[in-house]
XYZ file of C-alpha atoms in Angstrom:
684
model
C -22.907 -40.837 110.817
C -23.901 -37.751 112.723
C -24.340 -34.424 110.865
C -21.137 -32.519 110.527
C -19.808 -29.783 108.220
C -18.881 -30.858 104.786
C -15.213 -31.516 104.747
C -13.058 -29.902 102.189
C -15.859 -28.123 100.170
C -13.431 -25.602 98.792
C -11.129 -28.377 97.715
C -14.090 -30.087 96.103
C -15.003 -26.884 94.206
C -11.494 -26.550 92.833
C -11.490 -30.216 91.843
C -14.837 -29.839 89.996
C -13.591 -26.771 88.107
C -10.366 -28.549 87.186
C -12.231 -31.645 85.992
C -14.798 -29.745 83.884
C -12.043 -27.642 82.356
C -9.717 -30.524 81.442
C -11.742 -33.730 81.080
C -14.476 -35.064 78.819
C -16.680 -38.179 78.711
C -15.999 -41.102 81.100
C -12.881 -39.416 82.526
C -14.986 -36.422 83.525
C -17.628 -38.691 85.097
C -15.037 -40.621 87.122
C -13.422 -37.420 88.352
C -16.765 -35.959 89.450
C -17.661 -39.239 91.204
C -14.361 -39.179 93.104
C -15.131 -35.641 94.236
C -18.661 -36.741 95.239
C -17.510 -39.779 97.263
C -14.736 -37.859 98.975
C -16.940 -34.928 99.822
C -19.759 -37.063 101.280
C -17.567 -39.814 102.693
C -19.340 -42.437 100.696
C -17.976 -45.486 98.946
C -20.868 -45.528 96.493
C -21.178 -42.295 94.390
C -22.324 -41.823 90.784
C -22.428 -39.014 88.187
C -25.065 -39.805 85.544
C -24.733 -37.411 82.544
C -27.874 -36.253 80.745
C -29.070 -38.636 78.044
C -27.576 -41.837 79.535
C -30.753 -43.271 81.068
C -32.122 -43.438 84.588
C -29.711 -42.884 87.435
C -28.348 -45.980 89.182
C -25.284 -47.531 90.683
C -22.275 -47.604 88.328
C -21.328 -51.073 87.290
C -18.663 -52.589 89.508
C -19.512 -50.534 92.542
C -22.017 -53.010 93.982
C -25.203 -52.386 95.880
C -24.873 -50.865 99.344
C -26.276 -52.566 102.380
C -28.912 -51.183 104.693
C -28.659 -47.443 104.798
C -29.795 -44.417 102.738
C -29.615 -43.199 99.122
C -29.160 -39.484 98.386
C -29.397 -37.705 94.975
C -29.390 -34.236 93.368
C -30.103 -33.049 89.794
C -27.416 -30.988 88.061
C -29.505 -28.163 86.523
C -28.640 -24.607 85.450
C -31.188 -22.193 84.053
C -33.578 -25.083 83.160
C -30.719 -26.846 81.335
C -30.361 -30.451 82.672
C -26.775 -31.720 82.665
C -27.169 -34.951 84.702
C -27.532 -36.231 88.309
C -25.438 -37.098 91.359
C -26.313 -40.319 93.272
C -24.700 -41.461 96.551
C -25.476 -44.291 98.984
C -24.107 -45.616 102.314
C -25.209 -47.772 105.142
C -25.515 -44.929 107.572
C -27.947 -42.098 107.271
C -27.064 -38.627 105.824
C -27.413 -35.566 107.868
C -28.821 -32.176 106.794
C -25.408 -30.679 106.273
C -24.519 -33.494 103.898
C -27.729 -32.984 101.988
C -26.958 -29.274 101.591
C -23.413 -30.101 100.599
C -24.671 -32.404 97.830
C -27.063 -29.708 96.617
C -24.247 -27.138 96.562
C -21.977 -29.544 94.701
C -24.717 -30.135 92.100
C -25.167 -26.392 91.633
C -21.421 -25.810 91.338
C -21.099 -28.612 88.825
C -24.087 -27.276 86.838
C -22.603 -23.772 86.691
C -19.226 -25.076 85.556
C -20.801 -27.286 82.896
C -22.927 -24.347 81.727
C -19.894 -22.068 81.421
C -17.995 -24.788 79.593
C -20.950 -25.323 77.239
C -21.055 -21.622 76.385
C -17.310 -21.529 75.803
C -17.514 -24.625 73.652
C -20.290 -23.125 71.532
C -18.359 -19.851 71.108
C -15.252 -21.731 70.118
C -17.232 -23.756 67.603
C -18.857 -20.629 66.196
C -15.470 -18.933 65.909
C -14.061 -21.961 64.092
C -17.046 -21.898 61.760
C -16.553 -18.203 61.071
C -12.884 -18.753 60.397
C -13.709 -21.613 58.054
C -16.332 -19.523 56.284
C -13.941 -16.612 55.863
C -11.268 -18.930 54.538
C -13.830 -20.422 52.157
C -14.912 -16.989 50.931
C -11.288 -15.958 50.574
C -10.662 -18.985 48.384
C -13.705 -18.111 46.259
C -12.558 -14.493 45.840
C -9.080 -15.659 44.889
C -10.451 -18.047 42.272
C -12.702 -15.578 40.431
C -11.279 -13.667 37.494
C -12.554 -10.301 38.621
C -10.377 -8.231 40.886
C -12.003 -7.448 44.227
C -10.621 -5.148 46.887
C -11.987 -3.372 49.904
C -11.065 -0.047 51.423
C -12.071 2.039 54.386
C -13.997 5.268 54.069
C -10.798 7.270 53.619
C -9.658 5.148 50.676
C -7.045 2.943 52.358
C -7.027 -0.623 51.040
C -8.020 -3.294 53.580
C -8.169 -6.428 51.381
C -6.816 -7.449 47.965
C -7.691 -10.690 46.161
C -5.703 -12.742 43.641
C -7.650 -11.165 40.772
C -6.417 -7.741 41.883
C -2.866 -9.101 42.102
C -3.114 -10.426 38.533
C -4.705 -7.249 37.194
C -2.462 -4.643 38.815
C 0.709 -6.656 39.421
C 0.872 -5.712 43.112
C 0.773 -8.442 45.776
C -1.628 -8.137 48.701
C 1.326 -7.332 50.936
C 2.264 -4.407 48.652
C -1.269 -3.048 48.268
C -2.975 -3.441 51.648
C -2.543 -0.345 53.781
C -1.938 2.012 50.850
C -4.428 4.609 49.638
C -6.315 3.716 46.472
C -4.976 6.859 44.787
C -1.674 5.140 44.026
C -3.490 3.198 41.270
C -4.795 6.346 39.561
C -3.317 7.814 36.385
C -1.567 11.176 36.539
C -4.574 13.108 35.271
C -6.831 11.468 37.873
C -4.423 11.487 40.793
C -5.767 14.748 42.188
C -9.411 13.824 41.761
C -11.818 11.957 43.967
C -14.355 9.700 42.300
C -17.676 11.489 42.367
C -19.589 8.386 43.368
C -17.315 7.045 46.116
C -19.822 7.917 48.818
C -22.771 6.540 46.883
C -21.495 3.175 45.713
C -23.345 0.738 43.497
C -22.694 2.751 40.355
C -20.813 1.549 37.292
C -18.242 3.623 35.503
C -15.307 3.213 33.154
C -11.963 4.448 34.461
C -8.299 4.466 33.530
C -5.921 2.894 36.057
C -2.179 2.266 36.297
C -0.503 -1.129 36.765
C 2.700 -1.768 38.674
C 4.518 -1.903 35.317
C 3.338 1.641 34.545
C 0.896 0.474 31.854
C -2.351 2.432 31.686
C -5.474 0.390 31.044
C -9.250 0.772 30.932
C -11.323 -0.877 33.658
C -14.985 -1.269 34.473
C -15.381 -0.190 38.113
C -18.281 -0.808 40.478
C -18.311 0.321 44.109
C -20.622 -1.099 46.765
C -20.906 -0.056 50.418
C -19.200 -2.244 53.058
C -21.263 -2.223 56.293
C -20.822 -3.528 59.837
C -23.277 -5.704 61.780
C -25.471 -2.700 62.470
C -25.600 -1.731 58.762
C -23.355 1.278 59.280
C -20.998 2.008 56.352
C -17.400 1.255 57.244
C -15.856 1.120 53.791
C -16.286 0.202 50.127
C -16.018 -2.939 48.034
C -14.519 -2.332 44.575
C -14.966 -4.674 41.628
C -12.731 -4.070 38.597
C -12.562 -5.759 35.190
C -10.065 -5.027 32.424
C -12.017 -3.687 29.401
C -9.068 -2.352 27.401
C -9.749 -4.561 24.370
C -13.385 -3.547 24.305
C -12.502 0.135 24.573
C -9.983 -0.166 21.736
C -12.619 -1.890 19.601
C -15.101 0.873 20.438
C -12.533 3.506 19.515
C -11.910 1.769 16.179
C -15.642 1.623 15.475
C -16.009 5.266 16.501
C -13.206 6.235 14.149
C -14.798 4.309 11.291
C -18.159 5.953 11.996
C -16.908 9.524 12.296
C -13.729 9.781 10.234
C -13.006 9.515 6.531
C -10.981 6.376 5.859
C -8.965 7.967 3.023
C -7.894 11.304 4.532
C -8.488 10.590 8.260
C -10.448 13.848 8.411
C -13.821 14.095 10.163
C -16.673 12.975 7.917
C -19.963 14.765 7.357
C -21.612 13.205 10.427
C -18.869 14.293 12.815
C -18.586 17.704 11.154
C -22.292 18.313 11.752
C -21.903 17.415 15.451
C -18.845 19.637 15.881
C -20.413 22.552 14.003
C -23.587 22.349 16.107
C -21.466 22.384 19.280
C -19.485 25.381 17.998
C -22.722 27.189 17.144
C -23.911 26.854 20.750
C -20.697 28.522 21.940
C -20.972 31.198 19.238
C -24.542 31.935 20.308
C -23.546 32.383 23.969
C -20.624 34.624 23.030
C -22.536 36.520 20.332
C -19.923 35.554 17.721
C -20.075 35.034 13.968
C -19.409 31.765 12.199
C -19.002 30.494 8.654
C -19.135 27.200 6.802
C -17.110 26.814 3.590
C -18.161 24.165 1.078
C -15.233 23.253 -1.226
C -15.453 21.348 -4.502
C -12.270 20.525 -6.426
C -12.115 21.496 -10.097
C -10.768 19.021 -12.667
C -10.565 16.198 -10.121
C -13.054 13.985 -11.967
C -11.039 14.293 -15.175
C -7.853 13.254 -13.359
C -9.592 10.402 -11.534
C -11.225 9.066 -14.717
C -8.069 9.413 -16.798
C -5.329 8.244 -14.422
C -7.309 5.905 -12.215
C -8.631 5.768 -8.698
C -5.249 5.128 -7.017
C -3.879 8.421 -8.355
C -7.137 10.184 -7.476
C -7.079 8.872 -3.902
C -3.486 10.004 -3.367
C -4.378 13.415 -4.794
C -7.232 13.738 -2.295
C -4.913 12.776 0.585
C -2.388 15.426 -0.409
C -5.099 18.058 -0.900
C -6.380 17.276 2.614
C -2.868 17.702 4.040
C -2.404 21.075 2.319
C -5.809 22.304 3.465
C -5.061 21.256 7.059
C -1.701 23.047 6.965
C -3.416 26.232 5.726
C -5.897 26.391 8.601
C -5.645 27.180 12.289
C -5.699 24.395 14.833
C -9.207 25.359 15.999
C -10.698 25.434 12.474
C -12.773 22.404 11.482
C -11.830 20.577 8.282
C -13.815 17.613 6.961
C -14.122 15.537 3.834
C -17.761 15.205 2.873
C -17.609 12.833 -0.103
C -15.735 12.430 -3.366
C -13.827 15.646 -4.016
C -15.921 17.735 -1.608
C -14.492 19.231 1.588
C -15.907 21.587 4.212
C -14.398 24.038 6.684
C -16.038 25.421 9.822
C -14.830 28.817 11.093
C -16.177 30.039 14.426
C -13.433 31.870 16.272
C -13.708 34.902 13.979
C -14.762 38.509 14.491
C -16.440 39.207 11.136
C -17.820 36.821 8.542
C -15.807 38.443 5.742
C -12.691 36.896 7.318
C -13.852 33.717 5.581
C -12.675 35.192 2.258
C -9.133 35.298 3.640
C -9.394 31.618 4.518
C -10.784 30.873 1.039
C -7.780 32.623 -0.484
C -5.456 30.506 1.660
C -7.199 27.345 0.458
C -6.830 28.469 -3.157
C -3.161 29.276 -2.535
C -2.641 25.789 -1.111
C -3.534 24.390 -4.531
C -1.230 26.664 -6.531
C 1.747 24.314 -6.556
C 1.333 21.173 -8.674
C 0.889 17.755 -7.070
C 3.617 15.308 -8.096
C 2.080 11.829 -7.975
C 3.490 8.736 -9.672
C 5.392 10.837 -12.165
C 2.378 12.994 -13.003
C 2.356 16.759 -12.603
C -1.241 17.382 -11.507
C -3.075 20.655 -10.919
C -6.500 21.202 -9.422
C -8.479 24.256 -8.425
C -11.429 24.745 -6.116
C -14.861 26.350 -6.064
C -15.847 27.582 -2.604
C -19.303 28.486 -1.313
C -19.740 30.240 2.028
C -22.727 30.420 4.363
C -22.768 32.657 7.439
C -24.102 32.148 10.976
C -26.528 33.454 12.159
C -28.103 35.204 9.175
C -28.099 32.189 6.832
C -28.930 29.479 9.334
C -28.639 28.271 12.901
C -27.639 24.612 12.502
C -24.983 22.600 10.726
C -27.164 20.956 8.081
C -28.704 24.264 6.998
C -25.332 26.002 6.772
C -23.829 23.099 4.797
C -26.778 23.019 2.394
C -26.647 26.750 1.757
C -22.859 26.718 1.381
C -23.321 23.959 -1.210
C -25.736 26.200 -3.115
C -23.206 29.036 -2.991
C -20.504 26.651 -4.223
C -22.617 25.832 -7.284
C -22.737 29.556 -8.046
C -18.964 29.849 -7.478
C -18.380 26.998 -9.923
C -19.785 29.194 -12.663
C -16.708 31.393 -12.234
C -14.881 29.107 -14.631
C -11.957 28.297 -12.339
C -10.788 31.872 -11.826
C -9.705 32.039 -8.168
C -11.066 35.566 -7.782
C -14.500 34.508 -9.058
C -14.699 30.970 -7.682
C -15.706 32.076 -4.168
C -19.333 32.981 -3.482
C -21.357 33.841 -0.398
C -24.859 32.444 -0.159
C -27.748 34.800 -0.932
C -31.525 34.425 -0.712
C -31.904 34.933 -4.464
C -29.437 32.155 -5.041
C -31.517 29.831 -2.888
C -34.706 30.707 -4.730
C -32.974 29.897 -8.003
C -31.741 26.582 -6.606
C -35.184 25.666 -5.323
C -36.660 26.453 -8.721
C -33.979 24.311 -10.319
C -34.805 21.426 -7.987
C -38.511 21.736 -8.797
C -37.757 21.643 -12.518
C -35.379 18.707 -12.108
C -37.919 16.698 -10.133
C -40.740 17.666 -12.507
C -38.696 16.715 -15.578
C -38.019 13.289 -14.122
C -41.758 12.915 -13.604
C -42.487 14.226 -17.119
C -40.340 11.527 -18.729
C -42.412 8.810 -17.140
C -45.837 10.366 -17.512
C -46.082 11.458 -21.132
C -45.733 15.181 -20.494
C -43.088 15.669 -23.206
C -44.023 16.211 -26.839
C -42.303 17.194 -30.079
C -42.871 20.180 -32.334
C -41.348 20.372 -35.792
C -39.857 23.579 -37.198
C -39.690 23.545 -41.017
C -36.408 24.136 -42.847
C -36.753 26.075 -46.105
C -34.502 26.038 -49.104
C -33.821 29.716 -49.907
C -33.634 29.276 -53.652
C -36.924 27.429 -54.120
C -38.850 28.257 -50.961
C -39.519 24.552 -50.563
C -39.686 22.794 -47.205
C -36.806 20.323 -47.353
C -36.654 19.213 -43.751
C -37.558 19.939 -40.161
C -35.961 20.099 -36.720
C -37.610 18.109 -33.944
C -37.849 20.332 -30.862
C -38.914 18.967 -27.486
C -41.629 20.702 -25.493
C -42.786 20.116 -21.917
C -46.515 20.283 -21.323
C -46.570 20.825 -17.570
C -49.908 19.936 -15.896
C -49.894 23.196 -13.918
C -47.578 25.614 -15.734
C -48.579 24.759 -19.280
C -45.829 24.695 -21.922
C -42.420 25.129 -20.252
C -39.902 26.870 -22.565
C -36.924 24.661 -23.561
C -34.598 27.392 -22.310
C -35.764 26.589 -18.755
C -35.305 22.849 -18.698
C -32.801 21.860 -21.425
C -29.765 23.543 -19.751
C -30.804 21.949 -16.443
C -31.144 18.567 -18.137
C -27.630 19.064 -19.527
C -26.247 19.883 -16.087
C -27.915 16.972 -14.281
C -27.405 14.347 -16.967
C -31.142 13.979 -17.593
C -30.478 15.168 -21.135
C -29.491 11.594 -21.979
C -32.951 10.271 -21.099
C -34.578 13.242 -22.830
C -32.432 12.671 -25.924
C -33.342 8.999 -26.066
C -37.025 9.904 -25.861
C -36.687 12.552 -28.619
C -34.883 10.170 -30.994
C -37.413 7.421 -30.400
C -40.453 9.719 -30.769
C -39.099 11.520 -33.851
C -38.340 8.227 -35.623
C -41.777 6.890 -34.715
C -43.402 9.999 -36.261
C -41.172 9.844 -39.357
C -42.198 6.208 -39.811
C -45.853 7.312 -39.775
C -45.132 9.854 -42.538
C -43.115 7.278 -44.438
C -46.041 4.835 -44.398
C -48.366 7.679 -45.419
C -46.386 7.939 -48.677
C -44.728 11.315 -48.068
C -41.435 11.702 -49.955
C -38.382 11.456 -47.628
C -37.101 14.621 -46.020
C -34.474 15.177 -43.374
C -35.857 15.163 -39.847
C -33.137 16.645 -37.606
C -32.725 15.460 -34.008
C -30.359 17.257 -31.612
C -27.750 15.069 -29.878
C -26.041 16.398 -26.746
C -22.375 15.917 -25.924
C -23.377 13.477 -23.152
C -25.147 11.289 -25.709
C -22.305 11.353 -28.219
C -20.642 8.119 -27.084
C -19.618 4.917 -28.887
C -23.044 3.515 -27.930
C -24.853 6.106 -30.104
C -24.509 4.344 -33.529
C -25.969 1.168 -32.053
C -28.874 3.053 -30.522
C -29.618 4.752 -33.840
C -29.478 1.414 -35.664
C -31.879 -0.213 -33.203
C -34.317 2.712 -33.384
C -34.411 2.742 -37.196
C -34.945 -1.009 -37.242
C -37.664 -0.879 -34.595
C -39.807 1.487 -36.663
C -38.746 0.255 -40.121
C -37.543 3.781 -40.948
C -35.194 4.405 -43.831
C -31.972 6.153 -42.731
C -32.489 8.874 -45.352
C -35.211 10.342 -43.138
C -32.895 11.039 -40.193
C -30.349 13.778 -39.547
C -28.442 14.226 -36.282
C -27.449 17.714 -35.183
C -24.377 17.860 -32.941
C -22.995 20.976 -31.255
C -19.538 22.304 -31.910
C -18.523 21.758 -28.275
C -19.061 18.017 -28.742
C -16.092 17.916 -31.108
C -13.602 19.407 -28.657
C -12.822 16.248 -26.661
C -10.953 13.244 -28.060
C -11.165 14.179 -31.743
C -10.245 10.721 -33.043
C -12.965 9.036 -30.999
C -15.519 11.599 -32.198
C -14.565 11.020 -35.838
C -14.915 7.235 -35.381
C -18.429 7.680 -33.984
C -19.327 10.051 -36.866
C -18.082 7.555 -39.456
C -20.209 4.803 -37.907
C -23.307 7.010 -38.051
C -22.818 8.195 -41.656
C -22.185 4.576 -42.673
C -25.817 3.921 -41.717
C -26.982 6.520 -44.249
C -27.803 9.086 -41.537
C -26.526 12.596 -42.219
C -24.807 14.867 -39.696
C -25.261 18.585 -39.137
C -22.890 20.775 -37.116
C -25.111 22.962 -34.918
C -24.193 26.394 -33.463
C -21.169 26.671 -35.726
C -18.938 29.631 -34.865
C -19.689 29.683 -31.147
C -16.990 27.199 -30.177
C -13.358 26.679 -30.932
C -13.328 24.342 -33.899
C -10.099 23.997 -35.774
C -10.498 24.138 -39.542
C -7.905 21.401 -39.830
C -10.282 19.091 -37.947
C -13.414 20.481 -39.581
C -12.381 19.186 -42.968
C -12.076 15.690 -41.507
C -15.562 15.593 -40.024
C -18.048 13.678 -42.225
C -20.748 16.319 -41.858
C -23.303 17.404 -44.454
C -24.472 20.775 -43.107
C -23.110 23.740 -41.125
C -25.633 25.670 -39.059
C -25.154 29.384 -38.317
C -26.068 30.069 -34.717
C -28.966 32.460 -34.044
C -26.618 34.687 -31.999
C -25.028 35.755 -35.324
C -28.239 35.862 -37.324
C -29.896 38.301 -34.909
C -27.562 41.209 -35.742
C -27.895 40.864 -39.506
C -27.760 43.123 -41.415
C -27.166 46.001 -38.962
C -24.193 44.515 -37.082
C -21.104 44.397 -39.287
C -19.434 41.786 -37.095
C -22.417 39.436 -37.293
C -22.559 39.980 -41.053
C -18.847 39.184 -41.359
C -19.148 36.012 -39.300
C -22.209 34.786 -41.184
C -20.539 35.480 -44.519
C -17.384 33.655 -43.392
C -19.313 30.582 -42.260
C -21.154 30.474 -45.594
C -17.861 30.797 -47.442
C -16.231 28.023 -45.391
C -19.209 25.766 -45.970
C -19.029 26.289 -49.725
C -15.282 25.616 -49.800
C -15.721 22.409 -47.800
C -18.744 21.459 -49.931
C -21.136 21.594 -46.984
C -24.635 22.985 -47.109
C -25.190 25.993 -44.798
C -28.382 26.721 -42.881
C -29.116 29.794 -40.740
C -31.458 29.566 -37.766
C -33.391 32.310 -36.024
C -34.396 34.152 -39.206
C -37.160 36.549 -38.218
C -37.021 39.472 -40.697
C -37.055 39.911 -44.452
C -33.780 41.862 -44.199
C -32.064 38.898 -42.595
C -33.438 36.578 -45.286
C -32.305 38.928 -48.071
C -28.757 39.156 -46.684
C -28.478 35.387 -46.338
C -29.835 34.809 -49.858
C -27.340 37.304 -51.239
C -24.468 35.704 -49.269
C -25.210 32.265 -50.754
C -26.780 30.571 -47.726
C -28.627 27.358 -48.718
C -31.331 26.987 -46.084
C -33.063 28.944 -43.328
C -35.421 28.350 -40.450
C -37.090 30.805 -38.144
C -40.328 32.489 -37.139
C -40.324 34.597 -40.315
C -41.254 31.491 -42.258
C -42.743 29.197 -39.632
C -42.793 28.609 -35.904
C -42.315 25.035 -34.583
C -45.532 23.093 -35.282
C -47.254 20.045 -33.827
C -46.963 16.953 -36.009
C -50.374 17.268 -37.680
C -49.934 20.986 -38.411
C -46.449 20.378 -39.792
C -47.763 17.690 -42.114
C -50.497 20.042 -43.352
C -47.938 22.858 -43.884
C -45.674 20.433 -45.713
C -48.404 19.306 -48.112
C -49.539 22.898 -48.731
C -45.936 23.996 -49.393
C -45.370 21.225 -51.863
C -48.639 22.001 -53.587
C -47.712 25.707 -53.724
C -44.240 25.008 -55.128
C -45.611 22.583 -57.645
């Protein structure tokens, strides 16, 4: 066939585009072959797609006769898509060859465009599937996840957020995040919104109006070029944990009985207030309050009554103070008040008076009409101290001084002073040293002879404890015995004295000395139902006859629970041990009780002996005591006799025995024994 223009090329181009767009596989191949055969006027035309083997005649088309084969590869940008093959008996001209080449290029371009579109569609489907998959994952997790743009408008909202807040995604998306804030936060912008990645605990509002605690974390949301376009918020409900923390905090910082701050919280609050006071150049005070008579009520009526009393005291104290004043319960019956919004420290006395006034009315508890007082110590900022612990400690020292006021409201308030602190430090040194002395053999006994006035004979002795301090030498009893009484150490000291005195008496007993009365002082703290048993055990331990031992008890011992005291006395005298009433006349003994006490001797206190014979009052008291003793058939002994005039007056008044430096000072055991033997030899 002679060369001629390709017929219908434009129609062929449209047909190729239509086929590539609509058909796939064998249908596409057949359509392209039809276009090829029509365009080149050939009955034998093939489209061989890439990957199907070498090009050849399609099955069923047959082999052409004598003529020419013509082919063209379908290639676009090095991408091979297949090949066109045609054959006919006549030869192809140049125009037909160019037409085939153009058709191959057109087909390649259409297949390339279709391939790109197919890949894009596949990628889009994959992205959609991935997003749907991620959406399912976000909806299945417990945590609420939401996203927002940089201005705070919500752009996504998962199922966890729906469950947490109660809003559906439809209700939440498009609204500003501020609608979830509580009223107090509504006008605020989170400080870390721009930063992201930080954790914080916030309060948020649910659709129901309920306020809850949430753990919030914000992370930046970025586009493909890593530019921030929004934020991802993760929220978890932590309300239960916060409530548990609040309960633990309350237990750690508040008193369980009164719901007042405890000592730990008070110290924190006082230190904070001191920082403000320092900046503003203000004064401040700490009041340390100890209730009077509370222990007696608690021990007598029981802990339930005592606890209710403390609760009501706390309520009255709180009602007496300003809102800004700090009130705390420290321990037991001890309270503290912090005053910092004051102009002058002496304003604390007004507050102390209010606290005293709050206790004026009785407390009616379980049918009991109860009354308590208070001793109040005050320390002042800044002159006394600059921190809470120092001010509390010094106020406690001042309170101890106030307690010596005896319950009088006017005298039971004391400001701290430096001298007071020195005295307290000395007291603490003595207390600590005495505890050490008991365990390290620093205590010893001296024995002061008792003389019978009529015969001049030594008829007994009083065992007096001495403290041989390794640095201070002999410490006077007046320094440590009152302290031992106040701290309760007198019980341990008394036990040691009784044991040591009985051990020494047993030595003299074995040495063949005739029995004499060795007097041992017994404090009120020791005078308990356990005392007779302790005396019995001590006598038995050393094999000491009871006739050697005399117990001296003070008049104040007899003033509490008379019947119990008499029972203890009867048990002691039943052992054969005699009793002496020490310091008679200094207390408040009733003569009606005195006649019931199974005592052997009355002892005139040295405070009355000192004024004899110049002081008529002392002479009258001494004479009266001697007269009472005679009428009750008790022996009478006077202590502190230091002059011949005192001895003469007592002899004339009928006193039986005396002791004092006029006749003998207290002596170590060996010197006392020597004095005893010499006295007996002299009398004999």
